[in-house]
Amino acid sequence: MKLNQHLKDWKQIVSCRFPHLSLPQVNGLATWSFGMVMTQSSSLTRVSHLIAKINTEQDNVIVSADRGLYADWLYKKIVELGWHPFLRINHQGHYRLAKSFSWQPLATVVPSTGMSWSGQVTCFKTNPIDSTLLARWDDGYTDPWLILTDLNPLDADIGCYGFRSWIECSYRDVKSDGWQWHKTRLRNPDPAEHHGLAMAVALLWMVTLGGEPEISSNEPLISDRFSSSQSTPTRQISCFLNGLLTVVAQLYAKRYPLGLNGQSISFGRLFPLPLSYFNDLAFSNSS
């Protein structure tokens, strides 16, 4: 049996044992716990290598990149590895439909908001590449999403690209807004792995703790922005920052308990969002 089948079985077990977790939380917990058991290590490098090996056994590994990173050689390299590129491109340039000789401006694929389209094309007159073009332009976005992939148009969901922007939030939390990773100046990968694991656990803790007040509130903070004309989140501070401030306040209370009764440190609990919220968040404005 392939490793990916063992991982799928383990995900089912984790999902049954932790029914309160959302699907992304189940996937994350199951994948990394499986990797640590199989490698008998908490090393990020070793676990990542195993996960990469497992991913090569699957047919749904999607590699996303923003507009500034697109290159034809990158697209081809991802395909060579057996993965699926999901590369965003600018709306300058031209494309032509499969079996057509007429070039059309990319800006005409979805000329206005509220439109979407997908199809097999040859993209770019210079360094042309045969691919599937996915296009979508939602309200509140400056530009449409134009995504090149090798997936069949019927099998490709442009919403997958929305999760790429979530990485940028974690960059801020790990670096200047949070754990100040950029100041470590570490060059040796071994201590960097240990730091990385500690930061990952601490990041999960802060987000879990910081999200509790919002989950327990009667105010539907997240859903409001999708039912109104707002294009920016109603949340004033991130769950990470809220969790960090909570821990700092609790540490202060333990040292100076007068008036705060020596409040103990909280660890929080994970709460899943409904799948409808999760799907909507994939299209939160990141243009």
PDB file of C-alpha atoms in Angstrom:
ATOM      1  CA  MET A   1       0.000   0.000   0.000  1.00  0.00           C
ATOM      2  CA  LYS A   2       1.321   3.448  -0.897  1.00  0.00           C
ATOM      3  CA  LEU A   3       2.101   5.959   1.821  1.00  0.00           C
ATOM      4  CA  ASN A   4      -0.599   8.309   0.584  1.00  0.00           C
ATOM      5  CA  GLN A   5      -3.228   5.613   1.208  1.00  0.00           C
ATOM      6  CA  HIS A   6      -1.962   5.173   4.786  1.00  0.00           C
ATOM      7  CA  LEU A   7      -2.175   8.960   5.187  1.00  0.00           C
ATOM      8  CA  LYS A   8      -5.744   9.009   3.838  1.00  0.00           C
ATOM      9  CA  ASP A   9      -6.701   6.313   6.345  1.00  0.00           C
ATOM     10  CA  TRP A  10      -5.072   8.309   9.148  1.00  0.00           C
ATOM     11  CA  LYS A  11      -6.952  11.445   8.108  1.00  0.00           C
ATOM     12  CA  GLN A  12     -10.207   9.522   8.423  1.00  0.00           C
ATOM     13  CA  ILE A  13      -9.253   8.444  11.944  1.00  0.00           C
ATOM     14  CA  VAL A  14      -8.269  11.984  12.953  1.00  0.00           C
ATOM     15  CA  SER A  15     -11.506  13.347  11.494  1.00  0.00           C
ATOM     16  CA  CYS A  16     -13.564  10.834  13.493  1.00  0.00           C
ATOM     17  CA  ARG A  17     -11.663  11.400  16.741  1.00  0.00           C
ATOM     18  CA  PHE A  18     -11.741  15.203  16.411  1.00  0.00           C
ATOM     19  CA  PRO A  19     -15.139  15.973  14.861  1.00  0.00           C
ATOM     20  CA  HIS A  20     -14.926  19.623  15.935  1.00  0.00           C
ATOM     21  CA  LEU A  21     -12.003  20.290  13.569  1.00  0.00           C
ATOM     22  CA  SER A  22     -12.521  21.713  10.099  1.00  0.00           C
ATOM     23  CA  LEU A  23     -11.185  19.854   7.053  1.00  0.00           C
ATOM     24  CA  PRO A  24      -8.059  22.090   6.716  1.00  0.00           C
ATOM     25  CA  GLN A  25      -7.294  21.551  10.416  1.00  0.00           C
ATOM     26  CA  VAL A  26      -7.727  17.788  10.024  1.00  0.00           C
ATOM     27  CA  ASN A  27      -5.427  17.770   7.000  1.00  0.00           C
ATOM     28  CA  GLY A  28      -2.744  19.766   8.785  1.00  0.00           C
ATOM     29  CA  LEU A  29      -2.857  17.781  12.011  1.00  0.00           C
ATOM     30  CA  ALA A  30      -3.003  14.407  10.268  1.00  0.00           C
ATOM     31  CA  THR A  31      -0.269  15.158   7.733  1.00  0.00           C
ATOM     32  CA  TRP A  32       2.301  16.462  10.187  1.00  0.00           C
ATOM     33  CA  SER A  33       1.605  13.902  12.903  1.00  0.00           C
ATOM     34  CA  PHE A  34       1.835  11.147  10.274  1.00  0.00           C
ATOM     35  CA  GLY A  35       5.123  12.595   9.039  1.00  0.00           C
ATOM     36  CA  MET A  36       6.644  12.763  12.520  1.00  0.00           C
ATOM     37  CA  VAL A  37       5.649   9.168  13.297  1.00  0.00           C
ATOM     38  CA  MET A  38       6.930   7.802   9.991  1.00  0.00           C
ATOM     39  CA  THR A  39      10.254   9.668  10.227  1.00  0.00           C
ATOM     40  CA  GLN A  40      10.479   9.253  14.021  1.00  0.00           C
ATOM     41  CA  SER A  41      11.601  12.861  14.090  1.00  0.00           C
ATOM     42  CA  SER A  42      10.271  16.366  14.663  1.00  0.00           C
ATOM     43  CA  SER A  43      12.767  17.746  12.133  1.00  0.00           C
ATOM     44  CA  LEU A  44      10.941  20.016   9.696  1.00  0.00           C
ATOM     45  CA  THR A  45      13.318  18.981   6.924  1.00  0.00           C
ATOM     46  CA  ARG A  46      12.795  15.251   7.397  1.00  0.00           C
ATOM     47  CA  VAL A  47       9.048  15.568   7.769  1.00  0.00           C
ATOM     48  CA  SER A  48       8.840  17.890   4.756  1.00  0.00           C
ATOM     49  CA  HIS A  49      10.841  15.458   2.639  1.00  0.00           C
ATOM     50  CA  LEU A  50       8.460  12.650   3.551  1.00  0.00           C
ATOM     51  CA  ILE A  51       5.412  14.794   2.805  1.00  0.00           C
ATOM     52  CA  ALA A  52       6.966  15.725  -0.555  1.00  0.00           C
ATOM     53  CA  LYS A  53       7.459  12.020  -1.277  1.00  0.00           C
ATOM     54  CA  ILE A  54       3.845  11.322  -0.386  1.00  0.00           C
ATOM     55  CA  ASN A  55       2.703  14.188  -2.582  1.00  0.00           C
ATOM     56  CA  THR A  56       4.502  12.713  -5.590  1.00  0.00           C
ATOM     57  CA  GLU A  57       2.257   9.654  -5.213  1.00  0.00           C
ATOM     58  CA  GLN A  58      -0.813  11.853  -5.559  1.00  0.00           C
ATOM     59  CA  ASP A  59      -2.233  13.550  -8.627  1.00  0.00           C
ATOM     60  CA  ASN A  60      -3.538  16.722  -7.009  1.00  0.00           C
ATOM     61  CA  VAL A  61      -0.462  18.652  -5.848  1.00  0.00           C
ATOM     62  CA  ILE A  62      -1.088  22.277  -6.812  1.00  0.00           C
ATOM     63  CA  VAL A  63       1.752  24.820  -6.908  1.00  0.00           C
ATOM     64  CA  SER A  64       0.554  28.432  -6.783  1.00  0.00           C
ATOM     65  CA  ALA A  65       2.541  31.578  -7.474  1.00  0.00           C
ATOM     66  CA  ASP A  66       1.670  35.242  -7.841  1.00  0.00           C
ATOM     67  CA  ARG A  67       1.976  37.290 -11.027  1.00  0.00           C
ATOM     68  CA  GLY A  68       5.561  38.404 -10.512  1.00  0.00           C
ATOM     69  CA  LEU A  69       6.848  34.829 -10.429  1.00  0.00           C
ATOM     70  CA  TYR A  70       5.360  33.477 -13.655  1.00  0.00           C
ATOM     71  CA  ALA A  71       7.817  32.057 -16.183  1.00  0.00           C
ATOM     72  CA  ASP A  72       7.345  29.457 -18.886  1.00  0.00           C
ATOM     73  CA  TRP A  73      10.308  27.412 -17.591  1.00  0.00           C
ATOM     74  CA  LEU A  74       8.752  27.379 -14.085  1.00  0.00           C
ATOM     75  CA  TYR A  75       5.434  26.158 -15.475  1.00  0.00           C
ATOM     76  CA  LYS A  76       7.162  23.362 -17.401  1.00  0.00           C
ATOM     77  CA  LYS A  77       9.332  22.359 -14.429  1.00  0.00           C
ATOM     78  CA  ILE A  78       6.290  21.980 -12.171  1.00  0.00           C
ATOM     79  CA  VAL A  79       4.628  19.765 -14.793  1.00  0.00           C
ATOM     80  CA  GLU A  80       7.805  17.670 -15.129  1.00  0.00           C
ATOM     81  CA  LEU A  81       7.661  16.945 -11.400  1.00  0.00           C
ATOM     82  CA  GLY A  82       4.154  15.539 -11.814  1.00  0.00           C
ATOM     83  CA  TRP A  83       2.540  18.493 -10.029  1.00  0.00           C
ATOM     84  CA  HIS A  84      -0.006  20.994 -11.289  1.00  0.00           C
ATOM     85  CA  PRO A  85       0.944  24.660 -11.779  1.00  0.00           C
ATOM     86  CA  PHE A  86      -1.542  27.284 -10.688  1.00  0.00           C
ATOM     87  CA  LEU A  87       0.333  30.380 -11.823  1.00  0.00           C
ATOM     88  CA  ARG A  88      -1.291  33.779 -11.972  1.00  0.00           C
ATOM     89  CA  ILE A  89      -0.431  35.987 -14.937  1.00  0.00           C
ATOM     90  CA  ASN A  90      -0.967  39.645 -15.791  1.00  0.00           C
ATOM     91  CA  HIS A  91      -3.806  40.632 -18.081  1.00  0.00           C
ATOM     92  CA  GLN A  92      -1.396  42.155 -20.586  1.00  0.00           C
ATOM     93  CA  GLY A  93      -0.564  39.878 -23.505  1.00  0.00           C
ATOM     94  CA  HIS A  94      -2.579  37.655 -25.809  1.00  0.00           C
ATOM     95  CA  TYR A  95      -4.072  34.175 -26.023  1.00  0.00           C
ATOM     96  CA  ARG A  96      -5.782  32.023 -28.610  1.00  0.00           C
ATOM     97  CA  LEU A  97      -8.250  29.211 -28.206  1.00  0.00           C
ATOM     98  CA  ALA A  98      -7.235  25.643 -28.991  1.00  0.00           C
ATOM     99  CA  LYS A  99      -7.340  24.983 -32.761  1.00  0.00           C
ATOM    100  CA  SER A 100      -7.724  28.695 -33.440  1.00  0.00           C
ATOM    101  CA  PHE A 101      -5.282  31.023 -35.225  1.00  0.00           C
ATOM    102  CA  SER A 102      -6.815  34.246 -33.937  1.00  0.00           C
ATOM    103  CA  TRP A 103      -5.057  35.960 -31.035  1.00  0.00           C
ATOM    104  CA  GLN A 104      -7.164  37.842 -28.474  1.00  0.00           C
ATOM    105  CA  PRO A 105      -6.089  40.221 -25.692  1.00  0.00           C
ATOM    106  CA  LEU A 106      -6.051  38.589 -22.256  1.00  0.00           C
ATOM    107  CA  ALA A 107      -7.889  41.664 -20.970  1.00  0.00           C
ATOM    108  CA  THR A 108     -10.980  40.523 -22.914  1.00  0.00           C
ATOM    109  CA  VAL A 109     -11.337  37.107 -21.239  1.00  0.00           C
ATOM    110  CA  VAL A 110     -13.369  38.546 -18.351  1.00  0.00           C
ATOM    111  CA  PRO A 111     -13.792  42.241 -19.225  1.00  0.00           C
ATOM    112  CA  SER A 112     -15.928  43.129 -16.191  1.00  0.00           C
ATOM    113  CA  THR A 113     -16.625  42.043 -12.624  1.00  0.00           C
ATOM    114  CA  GLY A 114     -18.935  39.153 -11.948  1.00  0.00           C
ATOM    115  CA  MET A 115     -17.598  37.132 -14.886  1.00  0.00           C
ATOM    116  CA  SER A 116     -15.664  33.860 -15.025  1.00  0.00           C
ATOM    117  CA  TRP A 117     -14.373  31.620 -17.817  1.00  0.00           C
ATOM    118  CA  SER A 118     -12.160  28.575 -18.355  1.00  0.00           C
ATOM    119  CA  GLY A 119     -10.822  26.827 -21.435  1.00  0.00           C
ATOM    120  CA  GLN A 120      -7.809  25.346 -23.165  1.00  0.00           C
ATOM    121  CA  VAL A 121      -5.635  27.958 -24.852  1.00  0.00           C
ATOM    122  CA  THR A 122      -2.229  28.848 -26.189  1.00  0.00           C
ATOM    123  CA  CYS A 123      -1.040  31.762 -24.089  1.00  0.00           C
ATOM    124  CA  PHE A 124       1.450  34.477 -25.137  1.00  0.00           C
ATOM    125  CA  LYS A 125       2.809  35.158 -28.600  1.00  0.00           C
ATOM    126  CA  THR A 126       6.331  35.175 -27.235  1.00  0.00           C
ATOM    127  CA  ASN A 127       7.281  31.927 -25.497  1.00  0.00           C
ATOM    128  CA  PRO A 128       3.800  30.468 -26.116  1.00  0.00           C
ATOM    129  CA  ILE A 129       2.553  27.765 -23.788  1.00  0.00           C
ATOM    130  CA  ASP A 130      -0.385  25.385 -24.188  1.00  0.00           C
ATOM    131  CA  SER A 131      -2.410  25.301 -20.998  1.00  0.00           C
ATOM    132  CA  THR A 132      -5.783  25.731 -19.364  1.00  0.00           C
ATOM    133  CA  LEU A 133      -6.688  29.339 -18.664  1.00  0.00           C
ATOM    134  CA  LEU A 134      -8.923  30.029 -15.650  1.00  0.00           C
ATOM    135  CA  ALA A 135     -10.361  33.526 -15.301  1.00  0.00           C
ATOM    136  CA  ARG A 136     -12.522  35.180 -12.666  1.00  0.00           C
ATOM    137  CA  TRP A 137     -13.179  38.793 -11.662  1.00  0.00           C
ATOM    138  CA  ASP A 138     -15.032  39.344  -8.395  1.00  0.00           C
ATOM    139  CA  ASP A 139     -16.425  42.607  -7.047  1.00  0.00           C
ATOM    140  CA  GLY A 140     -13.914  44.596  -5.038  1.00  0.00           C
ATOM    141  CA  TYR A 141     -10.883  43.395  -6.967  1.00  0.00           C
ATOM    142  CA  THR A 142      -8.648  45.753  -8.927  1.00  0.00           C
ATOM    143  CA  ASP A 143      -7.843  43.123 -11.548  1.00  0.00           C
ATOM    144  CA  PRO A 144      -9.205  39.708 -12.521  1.00  0.00           C
ATOM    145  CA  TRP A 145      -7.547  36.445 -11.620  1.00  0.00           C
ATOM    146  CA  LEU A 146      -5.965  34.846 -14.688  1.00  0.00           C
ATOM    147  CA  ILE A 147      -4.515  31.443 -13.810  1.00  0.00           C
ATOM    148  CA  LEU A 148      -2.563  29.035 -16.015  1.00  0.00           C
ATOM    149  CA  THR A 149      -2.684  25.336 -15.143  1.00  0.00           C
ATOM    150  CA  ASP A 150      -2.307  21.945 -16.818  1.00  0.00           C
ATOM    151  CA  LEU A 151      -5.506  20.635 -15.237  1.00  0.00           C
ATOM    152  CA  ASN A 152      -8.522  19.942 -17.402  1.00  0.00           C
ATOM    153  CA  PRO A 153     -10.964  22.892 -17.272  1.00  0.00           C
ATOM    154  CA  LEU A 154     -13.603  20.615 -15.757  1.00  0.00           C
ATOM    155  CA  ASP A 155     -11.227  19.491 -12.988  1.00  0.00           C
ATOM    156  CA  ALA A 156      -9.778  22.884 -12.086  1.00  0.00           C
ATOM    157  CA  ASP A 157     -11.265  25.128  -9.396  1.00  0.00           C
ATOM    158  CA  ILE A 158      -9.914  28.665  -9.526  1.00  0.00           C
ATOM    159  CA  GLY A 159     -10.824  29.039  -5.835  1.00  0.00           C
ATOM    160  CA  CYS A 160      -7.702  27.015  -4.959  1.00  0.00           C
ATOM    161  CA  TYR A 161      -5.607  30.038  -5.862  1.00  0.00           C
ATOM    162  CA  GLY A 162      -7.257  32.104  -3.138  1.00  0.00           C
ATOM    163  CA  PHE A 163      -5.455  30.223  -0.404  1.00  0.00           C
ATOM    164  CA  ARG A 164      -2.059  31.371  -1.717  1.00  0.00           C
ATOM    165  CA  SER A 165      -2.580  34.812  -0.181  1.00  0.00           C
ATOM    166  CA  TRP A 166      -2.931  33.266   3.285  1.00  0.00           C
ATOM    167  CA  ILE A 167       0.815  32.583   3.263  1.00  0.00           C
ATOM    168  CA  GLU A 168       1.516  36.308   3.345  1.00  0.00           C
ATOM    169  CA  CYS A 169      -0.324  36.651   6.663  1.00  0.00           C
ATOM    170  CA  SER A 170       1.871  33.971   8.216  1.00  0.00           C
ATOM    171  CA  TYR A 171       4.994  35.773   6.923  1.00  0.00           C
ATOM    172  CA  ARG A 172       4.040  38.842   8.942  1.00  0.00           C
ATOM    173  CA  ASP A 173       3.230  36.803  12.040  1.00  0.00           C
ATOM    174  CA  VAL A 174       6.483  34.863  11.922  1.00  0.00           C
ATOM    175  CA  LYS A 175       8.570  37.935  11.108  1.00  0.00           C
ATOM    176  CA  SER A 176       8.054  41.631  11.884  1.00  0.00           C
ATOM    177  CA  ASP A 177       4.554  41.426  13.447  1.00  0.00           C
ATOM    178  CA  GLY A 178       5.286  38.452  15.652  1.00  0.00           C
ATOM    179  CA  TRP A 179       8.232  36.148  16.323  1.00  0.00           C
ATOM    180  CA  GLN A 180      10.876  38.386  14.679  1.00  0.00           C
ATOM    181  CA  TRP A 181      12.367  35.434  12.772  1.00  0.00           C
ATOM    182  CA  HIS A 182      14.219  37.781  10.407  1.00  0.00           C
ATOM    183  CA  LYS A 183      16.411  38.962  13.303  1.00  0.00           C
ATOM    184  CA  THR A 184      17.799  35.515  14.137  1.00  0.00           C
ATOM    185  CA  ARG A 185      20.334  35.563  11.277  1.00  0.00           C
ATOM    186  CA  LEU A 186      20.549  31.789  11.518  1.00  0.00           C
ATOM    187  CA  ARG A 187      22.537  30.052   8.790  1.00  0.00           C
ATOM    188  CA  ASN A 188      22.726  26.546  10.219  1.00  0.00           C
ATOM    189  CA  PRO A 189      19.635  24.547   9.145  1.00  0.00           C
ATOM    190  CA  ASP A 190      19.554  22.361  12.279  1.00  0.00           C
ATOM    191  CA  PRO A 191      18.801  25.107  14.830  1.00  0.00           C
ATOM    192  CA  ALA A 192      16.611  26.782  12.204  1.00  0.00           C
ATOM    193  CA  GLU A 193      14.463  23.634  12.124  1.00  0.00           C
ATOM    194  CA  HIS A 194      14.070  23.691  15.890  1.00  0.00           C
ATOM    195  CA  HIS A 195      13.134  27.374  15.813  1.00  0.00           C
ATOM    196  CA  GLY A 196      10.710  26.716  12.970  1.00  0.00           C
ATOM    197  CA  LEU A 197       8.911  23.958  14.846  1.00  0.00           C
ATOM    198  CA  ALA A 198       8.639  26.110  17.975  1.00  0.00           C
ATOM    199  CA  MET A 199       7.273  29.039  15.949  1.00  0.00           C
ATOM    200  CA  ALA A 200       4.738  26.820  14.181  1.00  0.00           C
ATOM    201  CA  VAL A 201       3.374  25.509  17.483  1.00  0.00           C
ATOM    202  CA  ALA A 202       3.381  29.001  19.006  1.00  0.00           C
ATOM    203  CA  LEU A 203       1.628  30.419  15.940  1.00  0.00           C
ATOM    204  CA  LEU A 204      -1.137  27.826  16.218  1.00  0.00           C
ATOM    205  CA  TRP A 205      -1.459  28.646  19.932  1.00  0.00           C
ATOM    206  CA  MET A 206      -1.804  32.396  19.323  1.00  0.00           C
ATOM    207  CA  VAL A 207      -4.359  31.985  16.527  1.00  0.00           C
ATOM    208  CA  THR A 208      -6.357  29.488  18.588  1.00  0.00           C
ATOM    209  CA  LEU A 209      -6.363  31.684  21.663  1.00  0.00           C
ATOM    210  CA  GLY A 210      -7.000  34.889  19.723  1.00  0.00           C
ATOM    211  CA  GLY A 211      -9.931  33.420  17.842  1.00  0.00           C
ATOM    212  CA  GLU A 212     -11.887  32.307  20.906  1.00  0.00           C
ATOM    213  CA  PRO A 213     -13.573  35.677  21.672  1.00  0.00           C
ATOM    214  CA  GLU A 214     -14.722  35.989  18.077  1.00  0.00           C
ATOM    215  CA  ILE A 215     -16.153  32.473  17.973  1.00  0.00           C
ATOM    216  CA  SER A 216     -18.007  32.936  21.264  1.00  0.00           C
ATOM    217  CA  SER A 217     -19.317  36.377  20.260  1.00  0.00           C
ATOM    218  CA  ASN A 218     -22.863  36.837  19.004  1.00  0.00           C
ATOM    219  CA  GLU A 219     -21.538  39.148  16.310  1.00  0.00           C
ATOM    220  CA  PRO A 220     -21.015  37.310  12.970  1.00  0.00           C
ATOM    221  CA  LEU A 221     -17.815  39.223  12.273  1.00  0.00           C
ATOM    222  CA  ILE A 222     -16.595  37.139   9.372  1.00  0.00           C
ATOM    223  CA  SER A 223     -19.861  36.589   7.544  1.00  0.00           C
ATOM    224  CA  ASP A 224     -20.755  40.299   7.639  1.00  0.00           C
ATOM    225  CA  ARG A 225     -18.143  41.264   5.121  1.00  0.00           C
ATOM    226  CA  PHE A 226     -19.560  38.872   2.551  1.00  0.00           C
ATOM    227  CA  SER A 227     -23.140  40.050   2.981  1.00  0.00           C
ATOM    228  CA  SER A 228     -22.300  43.711   2.574  1.00  0.00           C
ATOM    229  CA  SER A 229     -20.475  45.905   0.092  1.00  0.00           C
ATOM    230  CA  GLN A 230     -17.336  45.973   2.233  1.00  0.00           C
ATOM    231  CA  SER A 231     -14.174  44.781   0.508  1.00  0.00           C
ATOM    232  CA  THR A 232     -12.045  44.760   3.676  1.00  0.00           C
ATOM    233  CA  PRO A 233     -12.364  42.573   6.783  1.00  0.00           C
ATOM    234  CA  THR A 234     -14.399  43.846   9.718  1.00  0.00           C
ATOM    235  CA  ARG A 235     -11.879  42.311  12.123  1.00  0.00           C
ATOM    236  CA  GLN A 236      -9.776  45.142  13.564  1.00  0.00           C
ATOM    237  CA  ILE A 237      -6.822  43.034  14.734  1.00  0.00           C
ATOM    238  CA  SER A 238      -5.769  39.571  13.667  1.00  0.00           C
ATOM    239  CA  CYS A 239      -6.439  36.459  15.721  1.00  0.00           C
ATOM    240  CA  PHE A 240      -2.664  36.102  16.074  1.00  0.00           C
ATOM    241  CA  LEU A 241      -2.211  39.575  17.578  1.00  0.00           C
ATOM    242  CA  ASN A 242      -5.238  39.164  19.813  1.00  0.00           C
ATOM    243  CA  GLY A 243      -3.798  35.894  21.139  1.00  0.00           C
ATOM    244  CA  LEU A 244      -0.384  37.467  21.665  1.00  0.00           C
ATOM    245  CA  LEU A 245      -1.867  40.392  23.604  1.00  0.00           C
ATOM    246  CA  THR A 246      -3.885  37.937  25.709  1.00  0.00           C
ATOM    247  CA  VAL A 247      -0.778  35.966  26.669  1.00  0.00           C
ATOM    248  CA  VAL A 248       1.196  39.132  27.453  1.00  0.00           C
ATOM    249  CA  ALA A 249      -1.644  40.344  29.693  1.00  0.00           C
ATOM    250  CA  GLN A 250      -1.836  36.985  31.468  1.00  0.00           C
ATOM    251  CA  LEU A 251       1.929  36.886  32.020  1.00  0.00           C
ATOM    252  CA  TYR A 252       1.753  40.396  33.464  1.00  0.00           C
ATOM    253  CA  ALA A 253      -1.092  39.293  35.717  1.00  0.00           C
ATOM    254  CA  LYS A 254       0.956  36.375  37.063  1.00  0.00           C
ATOM    255  CA  ARG A 255       3.822  38.694  37.926  1.00  0.00           C
ATOM    256  CA  TYR A 256       1.653  41.511  39.240  1.00  0.00           C
ATOM    257  CA  PRO A 257      -1.519  39.737  40.414  1.00  0.00           C
ATOM    258  CA  LEU A 258      -3.019  42.718  42.245  1.00  0.00           C
ATOM    259  CA  GLY A 259      -6.462  43.283  40.787  1.00  0.00           C
ATOM    260  CA  LEU A 260      -6.130  40.426  38.273  1.00  0.00           C
ATOM    261  CA  ASN A 261      -6.128  37.520  40.745  1.00  0.00           C
ATOM    262  CA  GLY A 262      -3.087  35.823  39.261  1.00  0.00           C
ATOM    263  CA  GLN A 263      -4.941  34.659  36.171  1.00  0.00           C
ATOM    264  CA  SER A 264      -3.451  31.467  34.679  1.00  0.00           C
ATOM    265  CA  ILE A 265      -2.175  31.134  31.119  1.00  0.00           C
ATOM    266  CA  SER A 266      -4.842  29.999  28.643  1.00  0.00           C
ATOM    267  CA  PHE A 267      -4.240  27.597  25.764  1.00  0.00           C
ATOM    268  CA  GLY A 268      -7.527  28.076  23.963  1.00  0.00           C
ATOM    269  CA  ARG A 269      -9.553  25.609  21.942  1.00  0.00           C
ATOM    270  CA  LEU A 270      -9.784  25.061  18.198  1.00  0.00           C
ATOM    271  CA  PHE A 271     -13.138  25.849  16.641  1.00  0.00           C
ATOM    272  CA  PRO A 272     -13.946  25.110  12.991  1.00  0.00           C
ATOM    273  CA  LEU A 273     -15.576  27.608  10.683  1.00  0.00           C
ATOM    274  CA  PRO A 274     -18.538  26.423   8.616  1.00  0.00           C
ATOM    275  CA  LEU A 275     -17.471  25.279   5.164  1.00  0.00           C
ATOM    276  CA  SER A 276     -19.384  28.154   3.568  1.00  0.00           C
ATOM    277  CA  TYR A 277     -17.184  30.664   5.401  1.00  0.00           C
ATOM    278  CA  PHE A 278     -14.072  28.753   4.402  1.00  0.00           C
ATOM    279  CA  ASN A 279     -15.026  28.818   0.725  1.00  0.00           C
ATOM    280  CA  ASP A 280     -15.843  32.531   0.880  1.00  0.00           C
ATOM    281  CA  LEU A 281     -12.517  33.320   2.508  1.00  0.00           C
ATOM    282  CA  ALA A 282     -10.732  31.793  -0.479  1.00  0.00           C
ATOM    283  CA  PHE A 283     -12.024  34.737  -2.496  1.00  0.00           C
ATOM    284  CA  SER A 284     -11.213  37.428   0.065  1.00  0.00           C
ATOM    285  CA  ASN A 285      -9.639  40.395  -1.682  1.00  0.00           C
ATOM    286  CA  SER A 286      -5.935  39.783  -2.243  1.00  0.00           C
ATOM    287  CA  SER A 287      -5.459  41.643  -5.514  1.00  0.00           C
TER     288      SER A 287
END
